[in-house]
CSV table of C-alpha atoms and ligand atoms in Angstrom, one decimal:
chain,number,residue,atom,x,y,z
A,1,MET,CA,-27.0,37.6,-44.6
A,2,LYS,CA,-26.6,34.6,-46.9
A,3,THR,CA,-24.6,35.0,-50.1
A,4,VAL,CA,-24.2,32.8,-53.2
A,5,VAL,CA,-20.9,31.1,-53.6
A,6,GLN,CA,-19.8,29.8,-57.0
A,7,CYS,CA,-17.0,27.3,-57.2
A,8,GLU,CA,-15.8,24.2,-59.1
A,9,VAL,CA,-16.1,21.0,-57.2
A,10,ASN,CA,-14.5,17.8,-58.8
A,11,GLY,CA,-14.5,19.6,-62.2
A,12,GLU,CA,-18.1,20.6,-62.1
A,13,PRO,CA,-19.4,24.2,-61.5
A,14,ARG,CA,-21.4,24.4,-58.3
A,15,GLU,CA,-23.4,27.1,-56.6
A,16,ALA,CA,-24.8,27.4,-53.1
A,17,LEU,CA,-26.2,29.8,-50.6
A,18,VAL,CA,-24.0,30.1,-47.6
A,19,ASP,CA,-24.0,32.0,-44.3
A,20,PRO,CA,-20.8,34.0,-43.6
A,21,ARG,CA,-20.0,31.7,-40.7
A,22,ASP,CA,-20.4,28.4,-42.6
A,23,THR,CA,-17.3,26.4,-43.2
A,24,LEU,CA,-16.3,24.8,-46.5
A,25,LEU,CA,-17.0,21.5,-44.7
A,26,GLN,CA,-20.6,22.5,-44.2
A,27,LEU,CA,-20.9,23.8,-47.7
A,28,LEU,CA,-19.7,20.5,-49.1
A,29,ARG,CA,-21.6,18.2,-46.8
A,30,ASP,CA,-24.8,20.1,-46.0
A,31,ARG,CA,-25.4,22.2,-49.1
A,32,LEU,CA,-23.8,20.1,-51.8
A,33,GLY,CA,-24.5,16.7,-50.3
A,34,LEU,CA,-20.9,15.5,-50.7
A,35,THR,CA,-20.7,13.6,-47.4
A,36,GLY,CA,-17.6,11.6,-48.3
A,37,THR,CA,-15.7,14.4,-46.6
A,38,LYS,CA,-15.8,13.6,-42.9
A,39,GLU,CA,-16.1,15.8,-39.8
A,40,GLY,CA,-13.8,14.7,-37.0
A,41,CYS,CA,-12.4,17.3,-34.6
A,42,SER,CA,-13.5,20.5,-36.3
A,43,ASN,CA,-10.3,22.2,-35.4
A,44,GLY,CA,-7.7,21.2,-37.9
A,45,ASN,CA,-6.0,18.5,-35.8
A,46,CYS,CA,-7.4,15.2,-37.3
A,47,GLY,CA,-7.4,15.8,-41.1
A,48,SER,CA,-10.7,13.8,-41.7
A,49,CYS,CA,-12.1,16.7,-43.6
A,50,THR,CA,-9.0,17.1,-45.9
A,51,VAL,CA,-9.9,18.3,-49.4
A,52,LEU,CA,-7.7,19.9,-52.1
A,53,MET,CA,-8.1,23.6,-53.0
A,54,ALA,CA,-6.1,24.4,-56.2
A,55,GLY,CA,-4.2,21.1,-55.5
A,56,ALA,CA,-3.2,22.1,-51.9
A,57,PRO,CA,-4.5,20.0,-49.0
A,58,VAL,CA,-6.6,21.9,-46.5
A,59,CYS,CA,-8.9,21.0,-43.6
A,60,ALA,CA,-12.3,22.0,-44.9
A,61,CYS,CA,-13.3,22.8,-41.2
A,62,LEU,CA,-10.7,25.6,-41.2
A,63,VAL,CA,-11.8,27.3,-44.5
A,64,LEU,CA,-14.9,29.6,-44.6
A,65,ALA,CA,-17.4,28.7,-47.2
A,66,GLY,CA,-17.2,32.2,-48.6
A,67,GLU,CA,-13.5,31.6,-49.4
A,68,ALA,CA,-14.5,28.9,-51.8
A,69,GLU,CA,-15.7,31.5,-54.3
A,70,GLY,CA,-14.0,30.9,-57.6
A,71,ALA,CA,-12.0,28.0,-56.0
A,72,HIS,CA,-11.2,24.6,-57.6
A,73,ILE,CA,-12.0,21.9,-55.0
A,74,THR,CA,-11.3,18.2,-55.1
A,75,THR,CA,-13.2,16.0,-52.7
A,76,ILE,CA,-13.0,12.2,-52.3
A,77,GLU,CA,-16.0,12.0,-54.6
A,78,GLY,CA,-13.8,13.3,-57.4
A,79,VAL,CA,-10.8,11.1,-57.0
A,80,ALA,CA,-11.9,7.9,-58.8
A,81,ASP,CA,-12.3,7.9,-62.5
A,82,GLY,CA,-15.9,6.6,-62.8
A,83,ASN,CA,-15.7,3.0,-61.5
A,84,ASP,CA,-11.9,2.9,-61.8
A,85,LEU,CA,-10.5,3.6,-58.4
A,86,HIS,CA,-7.5,5.9,-58.1
A,87,PRO,CA,-4.3,3.9,-57.5
A,88,VAL,CA,-4.1,5.3,-53.9
A,89,GLN,CA,-7.6,4.0,-53.2
A,90,ALA,CA,-6.9,0.6,-54.8
A,91,ALA,CA,-3.7,0.2,-52.9
A,92,LEU,CA,-5.3,1.1,-49.6
A,93,ILE,CA,-7.8,-1.7,-50.1
A,94,GLN,CA,-5.1,-4.2,-51.3
A,95,HIS,CA,-2.8,-3.5,-48.4
A,96,GLY,CA,-5.4,-3.2,-45.7
A,97,GLY,CA,-4.7,0.5,-45.1
A,98,THR,CA,-8.3,1.1,-44.1
A,99,GLN,CA,-10.3,-0.3,-41.3
A,100,CYS,CA,-13.2,1.8,-40.0
A,101,GLY,CA,-12.7,4.1,-42.9
A,102,PHE,CA,-13.5,7.4,-41.3
A,103,CYS,CA,-10.1,8.9,-41.9
A,104,THR,CA,-9.6,7.3,-45.3
A,105,PRO,CA,-11.1,10.1,-47.5
A,106,GLY,CA,-8.7,12.5,-45.9
A,107,ILE,CA,-5.7,10.2,-46.2
A,108,VAL,CA,-6.5,9.5,-49.8
A,109,LEU,CA,-6.5,13.3,-50.6
A,110,SER,CA,-3.3,13.9,-48.7
A,111,ALA,CA,-1.7,11.1,-50.6
A,112,VAL,CA,-3.0,12.3,-53.9
A,113,ALA,CA,-1.6,15.8,-53.2
A,114,LEU,CA,1.8,14.3,-52.2
A,115,LEU,CA,2.1,12.1,-55.3
A,116,ALA,CA,1.2,15.0,-57.6
A,117,GLU,CA,4.2,16.9,-56.3
A,118,THR,CA,6.5,14.0,-55.3
A,119,PRO,CA,5.9,11.0,-57.6
A,120,GLN,CA,8.6,8.9,-55.9
A,121,PRO,CA,8.3,9.8,-52.2
A,122,THR,CA,10.5,8.2,-49.5
A,123,SER,CA,8.8,6.6,-46.5
A,124,GLY,CA,9.7,9.7,-44.5
A,125,GLN,CA,8.0,12.0,-47.0
A,126,ILE,CA,4.9,9.8,-46.9
A,127,ARG,CA,4.8,9.8,-43.1
A,128,HIS,CA,5.2,13.6,-43.1
A,129,ALA,CA,2.5,14.1,-45.8
A,130,ILE,CA,-0.1,12.2,-43.6
A,131,ALA,CA,1.1,13.5,-40.3
A,132,GLY,CA,-2.0,15.8,-40.3
A,133,ASN,CA,-4.3,12.8,-40.7
A,134,ILE,CA,-5.1,10.9,-37.6
A,135,CYS,CA,-6.0,7.2,-37.9
A,136,ARG,CA,-7.0,5.3,-34.7
A,137,CYS,CA,-7.3,1.9,-36.3
A,138,THR,CA,-4.4,0.9,-38.5
A,139,GLY,CA,-1.3,2.1,-36.8
A,140,TYR,CA,-0.3,3.8,-40.1
A,141,ASP,CA,2.2,1.2,-41.3
A,142,LYS,CA,-0.2,-0.3,-43.9
A,143,ILE,CA,-1.2,3.2,-45.0
A,144,VAL,CA,2.4,4.1,-45.7
A,145,THR,CA,2.9,0.7,-47.5
A,146,ALA,CA,-0.2,1.4,-49.6
A,147,ILE,CA,0.9,4.9,-50.6
A,148,ALA,CA,4.3,3.7,-51.6
A,149,ALA,CA,2.7,0.9,-53.7
A,150,ALA,CA,0.4,3.4,-55.3
A,151,ALA,CA,3.4,5.6,-56.2
A,152,ALA,CA,5.2,2.6,-57.8
A,153,GLU,CA,2.0,1.6,-59.7
A,154,MET,CA,1.6,5.2,-61.0
A,155,GLN,CA,5.3,5.4,-62.0
A,156,ALA,CA,4.9,2.1,-63.8
A,157,GLY,CA,1.8,3.4,-65.5
A,158,ALA,CA,3.5,6.6,-66.5
A,159,ARG,CA,6.3,4.6,-68.2
A,160,GLN,CA,4.0,2.6,-70.4
B,1,MET,CA,-19.6,41.3,-43.0
B,2,ILE,CA,-16.3,39.3,-43.3
B,3,VAL,CA,-13.6,40.5,-45.6
B,4,ASP,CA,-11.1,38.0,-46.9
B,5,LEU,CA,-7.6,39.5,-46.6
B,6,LYS,CA,-6.2,36.8,-48.9
B,7,HIS,CA,-7.3,38.7,-52.0
B,8,ILE,CA,-5.4,41.9,-51.3
B,9,GLY,CA,-2.5,42.0,-53.7
B,10,GLU,CA,0.2,43.4,-51.6
B,11,MET,CA,-0.7,41.0,-48.7
B,12,CYS,CA,-0.4,38.0,-50.9
B,13,SER,CA,3.0,38.6,-52.6
B,14,VAL,CA,6.6,38.0,-51.9
B,15,VAL,CA,8.9,40.6,-53.5
B,16,ARG,CA,12.6,41.5,-53.3
B,17,THR,CA,13.1,45.0,-52.0
B,18,PRO,CA,15.5,47.5,-53.6
B,19,ASP,CA,18.0,46.9,-50.8
B,20,LYS,CA,18.0,43.2,-51.5
B,21,GLY,CA,15.9,42.3,-48.6
B,22,TRP,CA,12.4,40.8,-48.7
B,23,ARG,CA,8.8,42.0,-48.3
B,24,ILE,CA,6.5,39.1,-47.5
B,25,GLY,CA,2.8,39.8,-47.6
B,26,ALA,CA,1.3,39.0,-44.2
B,27,ALA,CA,-1.3,36.7,-45.9
B,28,VAL,CA,1.2,34.6,-47.9
B,29,SER,CA,0.7,31.0,-46.9
B,30,VAL,CA,3.6,28.9,-45.6
B,31,ARG,CA,3.0,26.6,-48.6
B,32,GLN,CA,3.6,29.6,-50.9
B,33,LEU,CA,6.7,30.6,-48.9
B,34,GLY,CA,8.3,27.1,-49.3
B,35,ALA,CA,7.9,27.4,-53.0
B,36,ASN,CA,10.0,30.5,-53.3
B,37,GLY,CA,13.5,29.3,-54.1
B,38,ASP,CA,15.2,32.7,-53.9
B,39,LEU,CA,13.8,33.4,-50.5
B,40,ALA,CA,14.8,29.9,-49.4
B,41,ARG,CA,18.4,30.5,-50.5
B,42,ASP,CA,18.6,33.7,-48.4
B,43,TYR,CA,16.7,32.5,-45.3
B,44,PRO,CA,16.5,28.7,-45.3
B,45,GLY,CA,16.0,28.8,-41.6
B,46,LEU,CA,12.8,30.9,-41.9
B,47,ILE,CA,11.3,28.5,-44.4
B,48,GLU,CA,12.3,25.5,-42.2
B,49,ALA,CA,10.8,27.2,-39.1
B,50,ALA,CA,7.5,28.0,-40.9
B,51,GLN,CA,7.3,24.4,-42.1
B,52,LEU,CA,7.2,23.2,-38.6
B,53,ILE,CA,3.8,24.8,-38.2
B,54,GLY,CA,1.1,22.1,-37.8
B,55,SER,CA,0.5,19.8,-40.8
B,56,LEU,CA,0.7,20.3,-44.5
B,57,GLN,CA,-3.0,21.1,-44.4
B,58,VAL,CA,-2.4,23.8,-41.8
B,59,GLN,CA,0.5,25.1,-43.8
B,60,SER,CA,-1.7,25.6,-46.9
B,61,ARG,CA,-3.6,28.2,-44.7
B,62,ALA,CA,-1.1,29.4,-42.1
B,63,THR,CA,0.6,32.8,-42.7
B,64,LEU,CA,3.5,34.6,-41.1
B,65,GLY,CA,1.1,37.4,-40.2
B,66,GLY,CA,-1.2,35.0,-38.4
B,67,ASN,CA,1.7,33.3,-36.7
B,68,LEU,CA,2.8,36.7,-35.3
B,69,CYS,CA,-0.7,38.1,-34.5
B,70,ASN,CA,-1.9,34.9,-32.9
B,71,GLY,CA,0.5,36.0,-30.1
B,72,ALA,CA,1.5,32.5,-29.0
B,73,PRO,CA,4.8,32.3,-27.0
B,74,SER,CA,5.3,29.0,-28.9
B,75,ALA,CA,4.8,30.5,-32.5
B,76,ASP,CA,7.4,28.6,-34.5
B,77,ALA,CA,8.2,31.4,-37.1
B,78,VAL,CA,8.5,34.2,-34.7
B,79,PRO,CA,11.9,33.6,-32.8
B,80,LEU,CA,13.8,33.5,-36.0
B,81,MET,CA,12.1,36.5,-37.5
B,82,MET,CA,13.1,38.4,-34.3
B,83,SER,CA,16.6,37.2,-34.4
B,84,ILE,CA,17.1,38.3,-38.0
B,85,GLU,CA,15.6,41.7,-37.0
B,86,ALA,CA,12.6,41.6,-39.3
B,87,ARG,CA,10.1,44.5,-39.2
B,88,VAL,CA,6.4,44.6,-39.9
B,89,GLU,CA,4.4,47.1,-41.8
B,90,ILE,CA,1.1,47.9,-40.2
B,91,ALA,CA,-1.9,49.7,-41.8
B,92,GLY,CA,-4.6,51.4,-40.0
B,93,THR,CA,-7.3,54.1,-40.4
B,94,ARG,CA,-4.7,56.7,-39.4
B,95,GLY,CA,-2.1,55.5,-41.9
B,96,ARG,CA,0.8,53.1,-42.0
B,97,ARG,CA,3.6,52.5,-39.5
B,98,MET,CA,6.6,50.3,-39.4
B,99,VAL,CA,7.8,48.5,-36.2
B,100,ASN,CA,10.3,46.0,-35.2
B,101,ILE,CA,8.8,42.5,-34.7
B,102,GLU,CA,10.1,42.5,-31.2
B,103,SER,CA,7.7,45.2,-30.1
B,104,LEU,CA,4.6,43.3,-31.4
B,105,PRO,CA,4.0,40.5,-28.8
B,106,VAL,CA,2.9,41.9,-25.4
B,107,ALA,CA,1.2,38.9,-23.7
B,108,PRO,CA,0.0,35.4,-24.6
B,109,GLY,CA,-2.6,36.0,-27.4
B,110,LYS,CA,-2.1,39.7,-27.4
B,111,VAL,CA,-0.1,41.9,-29.8
B,112,ALA,CA,0.5,45.6,-30.0
B,113,LEU,CA,-2.1,46.3,-32.7
B,114,THR,CA,-5.1,48.7,-32.2
B,115,PRO,CA,-8.5,47.3,-33.3
B,116,ASP,CA,-8.3,49.3,-36.5
B,117,GLU,CA,-4.9,48.0,-37.5
B,118,LEU,CA,-3.8,45.2,-39.8
B,119,LEU,CA,-0.5,43.7,-40.4
B,120,VAL,CA,0.3,44.1,-44.1
B,121,ALA,CA,3.8,42.7,-44.6
B,122,VAL,CA,6.8,41.3,-42.9
B,123,LEU,CA,10.1,42.9,-44.0
B,124,LEU,CA,13.3,41.0,-43.9
B,125,PRO,CA,16.7,42.8,-44.1
B,126,PRO,CA,19.1,41.8,-46.8
B,127,ARG,CA,21.0,38.8,-45.6
B,128,PRO,CA,24.5,39.9,-44.6
B,129,ALA,CA,27.5,38.0,-45.9
B,130,ARG,CA,28.9,35.3,-43.6
B,131,SER,CA,25.7,35.1,-41.7
B,132,ALA,CA,23.1,32.4,-40.9
B,133,ALA,CA,19.9,32.0,-39.0
B,134,ARG,CA,18.2,28.7,-37.7
B,135,TYR,CA,15.4,27.8,-35.4
B,136,LEU,CA,15.2,24.6,-33.5
B,137,ARG,CA,12.3,23.5,-31.3
B,138,PHE,CA,11.5,20.4,-29.2
B,139,THR,CA,8.1,18.8,-29.2
B,140,PRO,CA,7.2,15.6,-27.4
B,141,ARG,CA,5.7,14.2,-30.6
B,142,ARG,CA,7.6,14.6,-33.9
B,143,GLU,CA,4.7,16.0,-35.8
B,144,MET,CA,1.6,18.1,-35.0
B,145,ASP,CA,2.7,19.3,-31.7
B,146,ILE,CA,3.5,22.6,-30.0
B,147,ALA,CA,7.0,23.5,-29.0
B,148,ILE,CA,7.8,23.1,-25.2
B,149,ALA,CA,10.9,25.1,-26.0
B,150,GLY,CA,12.5,26.6,-29.0
B,151,SER,CA,15.5,28.8,-29.9
B,152,GLY,CA,16.0,31.0,-33.0
B,153,VAL,CA,19.5,32.1,-33.6
B,154,ALA,CA,21.1,34.5,-36.0
B,155,VAL,CA,24.9,34.9,-36.3
B,156,ARG,CA,27.2,36.9,-38.4
B,157,LEU,CA,31.0,36.3,-38.5
B,158,GLY,CA,33.5,39.0,-38.9
B,159,ALA,CA,36.7,39.1,-41.1
B,160,ALA,CA,38.8,37.2,-38.5
B,161,GLY,CA,36.2,34.5,-38.0
B,162,GLU,CA,35.0,36.1,-34.7
B,163,ILE,CA,31.3,36.5,-33.9
B,164,ALA,CA,30.5,40.0,-35.0
B,165,HIS,CA,26.8,39.9,-34.3
B,166,ALA,CA,24.4,37.4,-32.6
B,167,ARG,CA,20.8,37.2,-31.7
B,168,ILE,CA,19.0,34.5,-29.7
B,169,THR,CA,15.3,34.5,-29.3
B,170,LEU,CA,13.6,31.7,-27.2
B,171,ALA,CA,10.1,30.2,-27.7
B,172,SER,CA,7.8,28.8,-25.1
B,173,VAL,CA,9.8,29.8,-22.1
B,174,ALA,CA,8.2,33.2,-21.2
B,175,PRO,CA,4.8,34.9,-21.9
B,176,VAL,CA,6.2,36.2,-25.2
B,177,PRO,CA,9.1,35.1,-27.4
B,178,LEU,CA,12.2,36.1,-25.4
B,179,ARG,CA,15.5,37.6,-26.4
B,180,ALA,CA,18.5,36.1,-24.5
B,181,THR,CA,20.5,39.4,-24.5
B,182,LYS,CA,23.1,38.2,-21.9
B,183,ALA,CA,23.9,35.2,-24.0
B,184,GLU,CA,24.2,37.3,-27.1
B,185,ALA,CA,26.6,39.7,-25.4
B,186,ARG,CA,28.8,36.9,-24.3
B,187,LEU,CA,29.3,35.9,-27.9
B,188,ILE,CA,30.2,39.2,-29.5
B,189,GLY,CA,33.8,39.6,-30.6
B,190,GLU,CA,34.8,36.1,-29.5
B,191,ARG,CA,35.9,33.1,-31.6
B,192,PRO,CA,33.2,30.6,-31.9
B,193,THR,CA,34.7,27.7,-30.1
B,194,ALA,CA,32.6,24.7,-28.9
B,195,ALA,CA,33.2,25.8,-25.3
B,196,LEU,CA,32.0,29.4,-25.9
B,197,LEU,CA,28.9,28.3,-27.7
B,198,ALA,CA,28.0,25.9,-24.9
B,199,GLU,CA,28.6,28.6,-22.4
B,200,ALA,CA,26.4,31.1,-24.2
B,201,ALA,CA,23.7,28.5,-24.4
B,202,ARG,CA,23.9,27.9,-20.7
B,203,ILE,CA,23.5,31.7,-20.1
B,204,ALA,CA,20.4,31.7,-22.4
B,205,ALA,CA,18.9,28.9,-20.3
B,206,GLY,CA,19.4,31.1,-17.2
B,207,GLU,CA,17.6,34.0,-19.0
B,208,ALA,CA,14.6,31.8,-19.8
B,209,LYS,CA,11.6,32.2,-17.5
B,210,PRO,CA,9.7,29.0,-18.1
B,211,ILE,CA,6.7,27.7,-16.3
B,212,SER,CA,5.9,24.1,-15.3
B,213,ASP,CA,2.7,22.7,-16.8
B,214,THR,CA,1.2,19.4,-18.0
B,215,ARG,CA,3.5,19.5,-21.0
B,216,ALA,CA,6.9,20.0,-19.4
B,217,SER,CA,8.5,21.1,-16.2
B,218,ALA,CA,10.3,24.5,-16.0
B,219,ASP,CA,13.6,22.6,-15.3
B,220,TYR,CA,13.2,20.5,-18.4
B,221,ARG,CA,12.3,23.5,-20.6
B,222,ARG,CA,15.4,25.3,-19.3
B,223,GLU,CA,17.6,22.3,-20.1
B,224,LEU,CA,16.1,22.2,-23.5
B,225,VAL,CA,16.9,25.8,-24.1
B,226,ALA,CA,20.6,25.0,-23.4
B,227,VAL,CA,20.6,22.1,-25.8
B,228,LEU,CA,18.7,23.8,-28.6
B,229,THR,CA,20.5,27.0,-28.4
B,230,ARG,CA,23.9,25.3,-28.5
B,231,ARG,CA,22.9,23.2,-31.5
B,232,ALA,CA,21.4,26.3,-33.3
B,233,LEU,CA,24.5,28.2,-32.6
B,234,ASP,CA,26.7,25.4,-33.9
B,235,ALA,CA,24.7,25.1,-37.0
B,236,CYS,CA,24.7,28.9,-37.7
B,237,VAL,CA,28.4,29.2,-37.1
B,238,ALA,CA,29.2,26.3,-39.5
B,239,GLU,CA,26.8,27.7,-42.1
B,240,ALA,CA,28.1,31.3,-41.8
B,241,GLY,CA,31.7,30.1,-41.9
B,242,VAL,CA,31.4,28.3,-45.2
B,243,GLY,CA,30.4,31.5,-46.9
B,244,GLY,CA,26.9,31.9,-45.5
B,245,SER,CA,25.9,32.3,-49.1
B,246,LYS,CA,26.5,35.6,-50.6
B,247,PRO,CA,23.0,36.5,-52.0
C,1,LIG,C1,-3.9,21.9,-36.0
C,1,LIG,C2,-3.0,23.1,-35.8
C,1,LIG,C3,-1.7,23.0,-35.6
C,1,LIG,C4,-0.9,24.1,-35.3
C,1,LIG,N1,0.4,23.9,-35.1
C,1,LIG,C5,1.2,25.0,-34.9
C,1,LIG,C6,2.6,24.8,-34.7
C,1,LIG,O1,3.1,23.7,-34.7
C,1,LIG,N2,3.4,26.0,-34.5
C,1,LIG,C7,2.8,27.3,-34.6
C,1,LIG,O2,3.6,28.2,-34.5
C,1,LIG,N3,1.5,27.4,-34.8
C,1,LIG,C8,0.7,26.3,-34.9
C,1,LIG,N4,-0.7,26.5,-35.1
C,1,LIG,C9,-1.3,27.9,-35.0
C,1,LIG,C10,-1.5,28.7,-36.3
C,1,LIG,O3,-1.9,27.8,-37.4
C,1,LIG,C11,-0.3,29.3,-36.8
C,1,LIG,O4,0.1,30.3,-35.8
C,1,LIG,C12,-0.5,30.1,-38.1
C,1,LIG,O5,0.7,30.7,-38.5
C,1,LIG,C13,-1.6,31.2,-38.0
C,1,LIG,O6,-1.7,31.8,-39.2
C,1,LIG,P1,-3.1,32.1,-39.9
C,1,LIG,O7,-2.8,32.9,-41.1
C,1,LIG,O8,-3.8,30.9,-40.0
C,1,LIG,O9,-3.8,33.0,-38.8
C,1,LIG,P2,-5.2,33.0,-38.2
C,1,LIG,O10,-5.4,31.8,-37.4
C,1,LIG,O11,-6.2,33.3,-39.3
C,1,LIG,O12,-5.1,34.3,-37.2
C,1,LIG,C14,-4.5,34.2,-36.0
C,1,LIG,C15,-4.8,35.5,-35.3
C,1,LIG,O13,-4.0,36.6,-35.8
C,1,LIG,C16,-4.9,37.5,-36.4
C,1,LIG,N5,-4.4,37.9,-37.7
C,1,LIG,C17,-4.0,37.1,-38.7
C,1,LIG,N6,-3.5,37.8,-39.7
C,1,LIG,C18,-3.5,39.1,-39.3
C,1,LIG,C19,-3.0,40.3,-40.0
C,1,LIG,N7,-2.5,40.3,-41.2
C,1,LIG,N8,-3.2,41.5,-39.3
C,1,LIG,C20,-3.7,41.5,-38.1
C,1,LIG,N9,-4.2,40.4,-37.4
C,1,LIG,C21,-4.0,39.2,-38.1
C,1,LIG,C22,-6.3,36.9,-36.5
C,1,LIG,O14,-7.3,37.9,-36.3
C,1,LIG,C23,-6.2,36.0,-35.3
C,1,LIG,O15,-6.5,36.6,-34.1
C,1,LIG,C24,-1.5,25.4,-35.4
C,1,LIG,C25,-2.8,25.5,-35.6
C,1,LIG,C26,-3.6,24.4,-35.9
C,1,LIG,C27,-5.1,24.5,-36.2
């Protein structure tokens, strides 16, 4: 039996009809058309489908769509401010922290969640925060550099 | 119909019990646990062990109840909970019951719950003075990997600095988390010298019943048990000795 789920995605109220077996990932991609969230392994290992629920990073493939009822969800589509990229996105471009791009939405959300709680992370904290995001292109170094640069940029912005 | 257990109040809260122990709802996420400063002061080793589970994404979802009921011999939060003698509260159609965590795991993927039963909460005893508990594991990769061996140790020191109480529970070296009772017995009443702790750790390695598989050989796992148990004992003795934080 399908049920209606009401939630807030990227600050906007959304509503969709879901099957009890649907995942949040299916809700986002197939029902709401938010295909920026990528499906990789479908079992929580790769982190491609990372989104934020109440600010906490989760793999959308491991959340049932029904659990989204009343939830506040942030996907990659809600990270930039209009045409202004989030500092994490800008830094990933600037430092070459993205190649094929498939893991990038998930990495961005993991980094956004990290910087919200830890504005000045160490390199170790950055590596730990993205340990659940697999990237088979970059070798991670440039991603870590980019997140550190974004943190510095955001700190400088906050001081102004 | 699917019922979401994560909206049942008592399953989602962490509260201090009147005896100064803790009642942790079975559906509290590891992320929430880590945010509880008072719990972290009493049982830093439990938080540390739970934070070994998967990634931060997994920890936003993973619960102690799930870690237990999953029935994995490698479950990272279980050995320490067993060593501190935590209990669980179980609710079923015939009422509620309380059991020691140790009686829950029965086989890989299987726990002693009937189909109508639900784990409601994990109960931690008050932390004794001059005590400490720590869990150490080894994974081939630093992150996002499953323990090929682990050791959860709890130690309490007596007035003369001797070991008054000790529990050692091993991960990934038996079909269920395994108490190393002979090693524990060797420690009781003795002064915690480096030689004694190393000897007890060796005994624990002898008690392990590991298998060889693609991830590690039985010999290697046994060797890891000795090293991890010795290090966990060292850490607990040091921590308990410097006061072991009076709650
Ligand atoms: C990518 C990934 C990495 C992982 N890494 C680790 C790791 O490093 N270490 C580790 O220990 N585990 C790991 N796990 C396994 C798992 O995430 C943890 O064991 C977690 O603690 C399970 O909790 P959960 O709440 O998600 O349980 P679920 O997965 O929802 O449930 C697990 C089982 O327990 C049952 N169950 C859950 N809660 C209750 C309850 N209250 N009463 C009765 N039955 C219940 C469920 O029906 C199910 O059979 C990993 C999992 C993934 C996907």
